PDB file of C-alpha atoms in Angstrom:
ATOM      1  CA  GLN A  18     -42.339  17.744  22.011  1.00 86.00           C
ATOM      2  CA  GLN A  19     -38.580  18.008  21.069  1.00 94.00           C
ATOM      3  CA  PRO A  20     -36.210  17.149  23.917  1.00 97.00           C
ATOM      4  CA  VAL A  21     -33.397  19.565  24.834  1.00 97.00           C
ATOM      5  CA  GLN A  22     -29.947  18.466  24.311  1.00 98.00           C
ATOM      6  CA  SER A  23     -26.998  20.127  26.108  1.00 97.00           C
ATOM      7  CA  PRO A  24     -24.220  21.141  25.386  1.00 98.00           C
ATOM      8  CA  GLN A  25     -24.552  21.944  21.703  1.00 97.00           C
ATOM      9  CA  ALA A  26     -20.959  21.167  21.082  1.00 98.00           C
ATOM     10  CA  VAL A  27     -17.854  19.756  22.965  1.00 97.00           C
ATOM     11  CA  ILE A  28     -14.198  19.628  22.147  1.00 98.00           C
ATOM     12  CA  LEU A  29     -11.983  17.130  23.945  1.00 97.00           C
ATOM     13  CA  ARG A  30      -8.566  15.847  23.871  1.00 97.00           C
ATOM     14  CA  GLU A  31      -8.018  12.109  23.745  1.00 97.00           C
ATOM     15  CA  GLY A  32      -8.447  10.492  27.014  1.00 97.00           C
ATOM     16  CA  GLU A  33     -10.919  13.176  28.409  1.00 97.00           C
ATOM     17  CA  ASP A  34     -14.471  12.585  29.526  1.00 97.00           C
ATOM     18  CA  ALA A  35     -17.845  14.114  28.333  1.00 97.00           C
ATOM     19  CA  VAL A  36     -21.373  14.183  29.423  1.00 98.00           C
ATOM     20  CA  ILE A  37     -24.218  14.835  27.087  1.00 98.00           C
ATOM     21  CA  ASN A  38     -27.761  15.614  28.507  1.00 98.00           C
ATOM     22  CA  CYS A  39     -31.120  15.153  27.088  1.00 98.00           C
ATOM     23  CA  SER A  40     -34.229  16.637  28.866  1.00 97.00           C
ATOM     24  CA  SER A  41     -37.858  16.545  28.414  1.00 96.00           C
ATOM     25  CA  SER A  42     -40.662  18.524  30.042  1.00 94.00           C
ATOM     26  CA  LYS A  43     -42.826  15.320  30.319  1.00 92.00           C
ATOM     27  CA  ALA A  44     -42.116  11.793  31.435  1.00 93.00           C
ATOM     28  CA  LEU A  45     -40.980   9.622  28.616  1.00 93.00           C
ATOM     29  CA  TYR A  46     -41.451   6.042  27.505  1.00 91.00           C
ATOM     30  CA  SER A  47     -37.896   5.498  26.314  1.00 93.00           C
ATOM     31  CA  VAL A  48     -34.719   7.329  25.389  1.00 96.00           C
ATOM     32  CA  HIS A  49     -32.495   6.209  22.458  1.00 96.00           C
ATOM     33  CA  TRP A  50     -29.019   7.519  21.880  1.00 97.00           C
ATOM     34  CA  TYR A  51     -27.314   7.551  18.477  1.00 97.00           C
ATOM     35  CA  ARG A  52     -23.953   8.729  17.101  1.00 97.00           C
ATOM     36  CA  GLN A  53     -23.861  10.058  13.566  1.00 97.00           C
ATOM     37  CA  LYS A  54     -20.613  10.715  11.616  1.00 96.00           C
ATOM     38  CA  HIS A  55     -20.628  13.200   8.802  1.00 93.00           C
ATOM     39  CA  GLY A  56     -22.256  11.710   5.713  1.00 90.00           C
ATOM     40  CA  GLU A  57     -23.449   8.500   7.433  1.00 93.00           C
ATOM     41  CA  ALA A  58     -26.544   7.265   8.997  1.00 93.00           C
ATOM     42  CA  PRO A  59     -27.029   7.428  12.735  1.00 96.00           C
ATOM     43  CA  VAL A  60     -25.714   4.426  14.643  1.00 95.00           C
ATOM     44  CA  PHE A  61     -27.615   3.027  17.462  1.00 94.00           C
ATOM     45  CA  LEU A  62     -25.863   3.153  20.814  1.00 95.00           C
ATOM     46  CA  MET A  63     -28.443   2.215  23.491  1.00 93.00           C
ATOM     47  CA  ILE A  64     -31.973   2.518  24.674  1.00 93.00           C
ATOM     48  CA  LEU A  65     -33.204   3.255  28.205  1.00 94.00           C
ATOM     49  CA  LEU A  66     -36.606   2.233  29.369  1.00 91.00           C
ATOM     50  CA  LYS A  67     -36.684   2.286  33.005  1.00 91.00           C
ATOM     51  CA  GLY A  68     -36.537   5.086  35.530  1.00 92.00           C
ATOM     52  CA  GLY A  69     -33.266   4.884  37.416  1.00 94.00           C
ATOM     53  CA  GLU A  70     -31.758   2.679  34.807  1.00 94.00           C
ATOM     54  CA  GLN A  71     -27.988   2.847  33.975  1.00 94.00           C
ATOM     55  CA  LYS A  72     -26.571   0.809  31.192  1.00 93.00           C
ATOM     56  CA  GLY A  73     -23.578   0.462  28.829  1.00 91.00           C
ATOM     57  CA  HIS A  74     -20.001  -0.316  29.469  1.00 82.00           C
ATOM     58  CA  GLU A  75     -17.149   1.431  31.002  1.00 78.00           C
ATOM     59  CA  LYS A  76     -16.349   3.516  27.962  1.00 93.00           C
ATOM     60  CA  ILE A  77     -19.870   4.637  26.938  1.00 96.00           C
ATOM     61  CA  SER A  78     -22.800   4.484  29.266  1.00 97.00           C
ATOM     62  CA  ALA A  79     -26.056   6.194  29.882  1.00 97.00           C
ATOM     63  CA  SER A  80     -28.556   6.893  32.626  1.00 97.00           C
ATOM     64  CA  PHE A  81     -32.291   7.634  32.780  1.00 97.00           C
ATOM     65  CA  ASN A  82     -33.511   9.452  35.872  1.00 95.00           C
ATOM     66  CA  GLU A  83     -36.279   8.235  38.167  1.00 92.00           C
ATOM     67  CA  LYS A  84     -38.872  10.618  36.750  1.00 94.00           C
ATOM     68  CA  LYS A  85     -37.971   9.490  33.239  1.00 92.00           C
ATOM     69  CA  GLN A  86     -37.422  13.153  32.094  1.00 95.00           C
ATOM     70  CA  GLN A  87     -33.778  13.292  31.807  1.00 97.00           C
ATOM     71  CA  SER A  88     -31.084  11.005  30.304  1.00 98.00           C
ATOM     72  CA  SER A  89     -27.355  11.501  30.238  1.00 98.00           C
ATOM     73  CA  LEU A  90     -24.674   9.872  28.006  1.00 98.00           C
ATOM     74  CA  TYR A  91     -21.315   9.396  29.522  1.00 97.00           C
ATOM     75  CA  LEU A  92     -18.243   9.146  27.228  1.00 97.00           C
ATOM     76  CA  THR A  93     -15.190   8.057  29.205  1.00 96.00           C
ATOM     77  CA  ALA A  94     -11.564   8.223  28.221  1.00 95.00           C
ATOM     78  CA  SER A  95     -12.628   9.466  24.829  1.00 95.00           C
ATOM     79  CA  GLN A  96     -11.034   8.237  21.499  1.00 96.00           C
ATOM     80  CA  LEU A  97     -10.786   9.874  18.153  1.00 97.00           C
ATOM     81  CA  SER A  98     -13.530   7.531  16.831  1.00 96.00           C
ATOM     82  CA  TYR A  99     -16.005   9.085  19.329  1.00 97.00           C
ATOM     83  CA  SER A 100     -16.053  12.264  17.266  1.00 97.00           C
ATOM     84  CA  GLY A 101     -19.486  12.846  15.555  1.00 98.00           C
ATOM     85  CA  THR A 102     -22.957  14.199  16.380  1.00 98.00           C
ATOM     86  CA  TYR A 103     -24.875  12.491  19.165  1.00 98.00           C
ATOM     87  CA  PHE A 104     -28.624  12.465  19.147  1.00 98.00           C
ATOM     88  CA  CYS A 105     -31.087  11.475  21.747  1.00 98.00           C
ATOM     89  CA  GLY A 106     -34.415  10.265  20.478  1.00 97.00           C
ATOM     90  CA  THR A 107     -37.351  10.151  22.806  1.00 96.00           C
ATOM     91  CA  GLU A 108     -40.536   8.088  22.724  1.00 93.00           C
ATOM     92  CA  GLN A 109     -43.373   9.822  24.544  1.00 86.00           C
ATOM     93  CA  ASN A 110     -45.986   7.200  25.215  1.00 74.00           C
ATOM     94  CA  ALA A 111     -45.899   3.412  25.727  1.00 65.00           C
ATOM     95  CA  GLY A 112     -47.579   1.452  22.933  1.00 64.00           C
ATOM     96  CA  GLY A 113     -50.498   2.516  20.866  1.00 65.00           C
ATOM     97  CA  THR A 114     -50.236   4.694  17.937  1.00 66.00           C
ATOM     98  CA  SER A 115     -47.061   6.430  19.200  1.00 69.00           C
ATOM     99  CA  TYR A 116     -45.042   3.117  19.466  1.00 80.00           C
ATOM    100  CA  GLY A 117     -41.638   3.580  18.007  1.00 87.00           C
ATOM    101  CA  LYS A 118     -42.071   7.134  17.011  1.00 92.00           C
ATOM    102  CA  LEU A 119     -39.005   9.026  18.000  1.00 95.00           C
ATOM    103  CA  THR A 120     -38.600  12.809  18.506  1.00 96.00           C
ATOM    104  CA  PHE A 121     -34.973  13.741  18.198  1.00 98.00           C
ATOM    105  CA  GLY A 122     -32.948  16.410  20.089  1.00 98.00           C
ATOM    106  CA  GLN A 123     -30.900  18.974  18.097  1.00 98.00           C
ATOM    107  CA  GLY A 124     -27.777  17.080  18.609  1.00 98.00           C
ATOM    108  CA  THR A 125     -24.382  17.540  20.330  1.00 98.00           C
ATOM    109  CA  ILE A 126     -21.316  17.891  18.194  1.00 98.00           C
ATOM    110  CA  LEU A 127     -18.415  16.061  19.851  1.00 98.00           C
ATOM    111  CA  THR A 128     -14.909  16.671  18.553  1.00 98.00           C
ATOM    112  CA  VAL A 129     -11.964  14.590  19.942  1.00 97.00           C
ATOM    113  CA  HIS A 130      -8.499  15.920  19.147  1.00 96.00           C
ATOM    114  CA  PRO A 131      -5.250  13.988  19.467  1.00 95.00           C
TER     115      PRO A 131
ATOM    116  CA  SER B  15     -29.821  -6.156  14.241  1.00 74.00           C
ATOM    117  CA  ALA B  16     -31.519  -5.952  10.851  1.00 84.00           C
ATOM    118  CA  VAL B  17     -29.492  -5.067   7.809  1.00 92.00           C
ATOM    119  CA  ILE B  18     -31.219  -2.244   5.949  1.00 96.00           C
ATOM    120  CA  SER B  19     -30.529  -1.031   2.388  1.00 97.00           C
ATOM    121  CA  GLN B  20     -31.771   2.020   0.562  1.00 98.00           C
ATOM    122  CA  LYS B  21     -31.823   2.995  -3.135  1.00 98.00           C
ATOM    123  CA  PRO B  22     -30.769   5.232  -4.347  1.00 98.00           C
ATOM    124  CA  SER B  23     -27.941   6.359  -2.118  1.00 97.00           C
ATOM    125  CA  ARG B  24     -27.995   9.794  -3.600  1.00 97.00           C
ATOM    126  CA  ASP B  25     -29.719  11.731  -6.351  1.00 98.00           C
ATOM    127  CA  ILE B  26     -29.873  15.039  -7.987  1.00 98.00           C
ATOM    128  CA  CYS B  27     -33.219  15.924  -9.281  1.00 97.00           C
ATOM    129  CA  GLN B  28     -34.942  18.786 -11.004  1.00 98.00           C
ATOM    130  CA  ARG B  29     -37.592  20.981  -9.418  1.00 98.00           C
ATOM    131  CA  GLY B  30     -41.078  19.625 -10.111  1.00 98.00           C
ATOM    132  CA  THR B  31     -40.152  16.028 -10.715  1.00 98.00           C
ATOM    133  CA  SER B  32     -40.653  13.064  -8.175  1.00 98.00           C
ATOM    134  CA  LEU B  33     -38.303  10.478  -6.763  1.00 98.00           C
ATOM    135  CA  THR B  34     -39.007   7.137  -5.289  1.00 98.00           C
ATOM    136  CA  ILE B  35     -36.751   5.825  -2.552  1.00 98.00           C
ATOM    137  CA  GLN B  36     -36.686   2.187  -1.693  1.00 98.00           C
ATOM    138  CA  CYS B  37     -36.045   0.568   1.674  1.00 98.00           C
ATOM    139  CA  GLN B  38     -35.230  -3.099   1.936  1.00 98.00           C
ATOM    140  CA  VAL B  39     -34.751  -5.129   5.258  1.00 96.00           C
ATOM    141  CA  ASP B  40     -33.167  -8.499   5.439  1.00 95.00           C
ATOM    142  CA  SER B  41     -35.742  -9.886   7.875  1.00 92.00           C
ATOM    143  CA  GLN B  42     -39.498  -9.255   8.557  1.00 91.00           C
ATOM    144  CA  VAL B  43     -40.139  -6.334  10.803  1.00 90.00           C
ATOM    145  CA  THR B  44     -43.326  -5.024  12.251  1.00 86.00           C
ATOM    146  CA  MET B  45     -42.608  -1.288  12.234  1.00 88.00           C
ATOM    147  CA  MET B  46     -40.891   0.753   9.622  1.00 94.00           C
ATOM    148  CA  PHE B  47     -40.558   4.567   9.530  1.00 97.00           C
ATOM    149  CA  TRP B  48     -39.410   7.398   7.297  1.00 98.00           C
ATOM    150  CA  TYR B  49     -37.384  10.223   8.660  1.00 98.00           C
ATOM    151  CA  ARG B  50     -35.998  13.443   7.059  1.00 98.00           C
ATOM    152  CA  GLN B  51     -32.808  15.114   8.036  1.00 97.00           C
ATOM    153  CA  GLN B  52     -32.374  18.573   6.424  1.00 96.00           C
ATOM    154  CA  PRO B  53     -28.730  19.861   6.117  1.00 92.00           C
ATOM    155  CA  GLY B  54     -27.157  20.203   9.490  1.00 92.00           C
ATOM    156  CA  GLN B  55     -30.363  19.511  11.243  1.00 95.00           C
ATOM    157  CA  SER B  56     -31.711  16.835  13.444  1.00 97.00           C
ATOM    158  CA  LEU B  57     -34.019  13.952  12.305  1.00 97.00           C
ATOM    159  CA  THR B  58     -37.745  14.583  11.826  1.00 98.00           C
ATOM    160  CA  LEU B  59     -40.313  11.765  11.590  1.00 97.00           C
ATOM    161  CA  ILE B  60     -42.333  11.898   8.359  1.00 98.00           C
ATOM    162  CA  ALA B  61     -44.458   8.888   8.656  1.00 97.00           C
ATOM    163  CA  THR B  62     -45.048   5.191   9.896  1.00 95.00           C
ATOM    164  CA  ALA B  63     -45.215   2.896   6.960  1.00 95.00           C
ATOM    165  CA  ASN B  64     -48.019   0.408   7.802  1.00 87.00           C
ATOM    166  CA  GLN B  65     -48.120  -2.965   6.107  1.00 87.00           C
ATOM    167  CA  GLY B  66     -51.379  -3.525   4.206  1.00 84.00           C
ATOM    168  CA  SER B  67     -52.758  -0.044   5.150  1.00 86.00           C
ATOM    169  CA  GLU B  68     -52.172   3.605   4.561  1.00 90.00           C
ATOM    170  CA  ALA B  69     -49.150   5.207   6.118  1.00 93.00           C
ATOM    171  CA  THR B  70     -49.566   7.406   9.278  1.00 94.00           C
ATOM    172  CA  TYR B  71     -48.302  10.826   8.717  1.00 96.00           C
ATOM    173  CA  GLU B  72     -46.780  13.294  11.307  1.00 96.00           C
ATOM    174  CA  SER B  73     -47.943  16.867  11.497  1.00 95.00           C
ATOM    175  CA  GLY B  74     -46.628  18.859   8.625  1.00 96.00           C
ATOM    176  CA  PHE B  75     -46.336  15.931   6.218  1.00 97.00           C
ATOM    177  CA  VAL B  76     -49.130  14.892   3.815  1.00 97.00           C
ATOM    178  CA  ILE B  77     -49.751  11.821   1.611  1.00 97.00           C
ATOM    179  CA  ASP B  78     -49.899  13.856  -1.602  1.00 97.00           C
ATOM    180  CA  LYS B  79     -46.354  15.043  -1.063  1.00 98.00           C
ATOM    181  CA  PHE B  80     -44.875  11.904   0.489  1.00 98.00           C
ATOM    182  CA  PRO B  81     -46.778   8.926  -0.577  1.00 97.00           C
ATOM    183  CA  ILE B  82     -45.612   5.741   0.999  1.00 97.00           C
ATOM    184  CA  SER B  83     -46.136   2.096   0.147  1.00 96.00           C
ATOM    185  CA  ARG B  84     -45.379  -0.918   2.259  1.00 95.00           C
ATOM    186  CA  PRO B  85     -46.485  -4.108   0.354  1.00 94.00           C
ATOM    187  CA  ASN B  86     -44.939  -6.612   2.752  1.00 93.00           C
ATOM    188  CA  LEU B  87     -43.014  -6.862   6.010  1.00 93.00           C
ATOM    189  CA  THR B  88     -39.424  -6.230   4.435  1.00 95.00           C
ATOM    190  CA  PHE B  89     -39.973  -3.433   1.890  1.00 96.00           C
ATOM    191  CA  SER B  90     -41.265   0.057   1.849  1.00 97.00           C
ATOM    192  CA  THR B  91     -40.978   3.060  -0.626  1.00 98.00           C
ATOM    193  CA  LEU B  92     -41.179   6.711  -0.095  1.00 98.00           C
ATOM    194  CA  THR B  93     -41.887   9.091  -2.964  1.00 98.00           C
ATOM    195  CA  VAL B  94     -40.967  12.810  -2.771  1.00 98.00           C
ATOM    196  CA  SER B  95     -43.413  14.464  -5.175  1.00 98.00           C
ATOM    197  CA  ASN B  96     -43.257  17.616  -7.000  1.00 98.00           C
ATOM    198  CA  MET B  97     -39.908  18.494  -5.594  1.00 98.00           C
ATOM    199  CA  SER B  98     -38.607  21.922  -4.711  1.00 97.00           C
ATOM    200  CA  PRO B  99     -35.129  22.967  -3.378  1.00 97.00           C
ATOM    201  CA  GLU B 100     -36.581  22.753   0.166  1.00 96.00           C
ATOM    202  CA  ASP B 101     -36.941  19.070  -0.153  1.00 97.00           C
ATOM    203  CA  SER B 102     -33.098  18.679  -0.426  1.00 97.00           C
ATOM    204  CA  SER B 103     -32.463  16.387   2.581  1.00 97.00           C
ATOM    205  CA  ILE B 104     -31.312  12.952   3.624  1.00 97.00           C
ATOM    206  CA  TYR B 105     -34.244  10.637   3.743  1.00 98.00           C
ATOM    207  CA  LEU B 106     -33.769   7.643   6.113  1.00 98.00           C
ATOM    208  CA  CYS B 107     -35.910   4.584   6.662  1.00 98.00           C
ATOM    209  CA  SER B 108     -35.784   2.927  10.155  1.00 97.00           C
ATOM    210  CA  VAL B 109     -37.018  -0.248  11.584  1.00 95.00           C
ATOM    211  CA  LEU B 110     -37.692  -1.666  15.089  1.00 88.00           C
ATOM    212  CA  GLY B 111     -35.726  -4.690  15.986  1.00 74.00           C
ATOM    213  CA  THR B 112     -37.697  -8.001  16.312  1.00 68.00           C
ATOM    214  CA  GLY B 113     -38.886  -8.408  19.843  1.00 63.00           C
ATOM    215  CA  ASP B 114     -37.347  -5.202  21.241  1.00 67.00           C
ATOM    216  CA  ASP B 115     -37.708  -1.540  21.073  1.00 79.00           C
ATOM    217  CA  GLU B 116     -34.240  -0.794  19.509  1.00 87.00           C
ATOM    218  CA  GLN B 117     -34.665   1.216  16.291  1.00 91.00           C
ATOM    219  CA  TYR B 118     -32.000   0.965  13.425  1.00 94.00           C
ATOM    220  CA  PHE B 119     -31.573   3.256  10.548  1.00 96.00           C
ATOM    221  CA  GLY B 120     -30.802   2.503   6.857  1.00 97.00           C
ATOM    222  CA  PRO B 121     -27.833   4.295   5.229  1.00 96.00           C
ATOM    223  CA  GLY B 122     -29.967   7.160   3.910  1.00 97.00           C
ATOM    224  CA  THR B 123     -30.808   8.692   0.524  1.00 98.00           C
ATOM    225  CA  ARG B 124     -29.156  12.073   0.049  1.00 97.00           C
ATOM    226  CA  LEU B 125     -31.460  14.093  -2.260  1.00 98.00           C
ATOM    227  CA  THR B 126     -30.482  17.383  -3.806  1.00 98.00           C
ATOM    228  CA  VAL B 127     -33.186  19.348  -5.843  1.00 98.00           C
ATOM    229  CA  THR B 128     -32.002  22.016  -8.270  1.00 97.00           C
TER     230      THR B 128
END
């Protein structure tokens, strides 16, 4: 089941903050966040596995809610290099035949202007 | 993280022909996957490449169209058979990092079918 990402697009000035959300109707095993620049492969940002988890650093961080149905990616004091499309990839079940299989959201296009 | 290479990086093929894409990893990995990313779209899992056994395909993808081989723990191939313009996409392999759930993508193969 495909997760829902919001917003679809964000336009920022350098130094502004953004939040990208990823929601599922069912509890997840994990959430992976990626950034993809045009013509390039997705780059791994972070993975969240535990309900209530928060991780990352002061510039780019993410959270996973207690019910493990929603994750948010926080981009603080944005830089030009943050521009790209952000995808969340979700893993539904722990282990077994679903291990490692990611279902991706539709993506959020982030544009940072000088 | 593993270093992943893909060949070719891009190709233009004629309708009805087949193309084999190679994915090479610089270390042994247990799990390898193949994804497709159609123009302007998100990533969709095609199959899990199983070492020493047949690949596991996701709904909507079949072995006759996308045969996959995985002869060892560092290498896999995906063939796109009897191509049509609808197969024009970026094809990406991914691997799970050793000992963790992080998933990394290769640089992708950009396929155009005319």
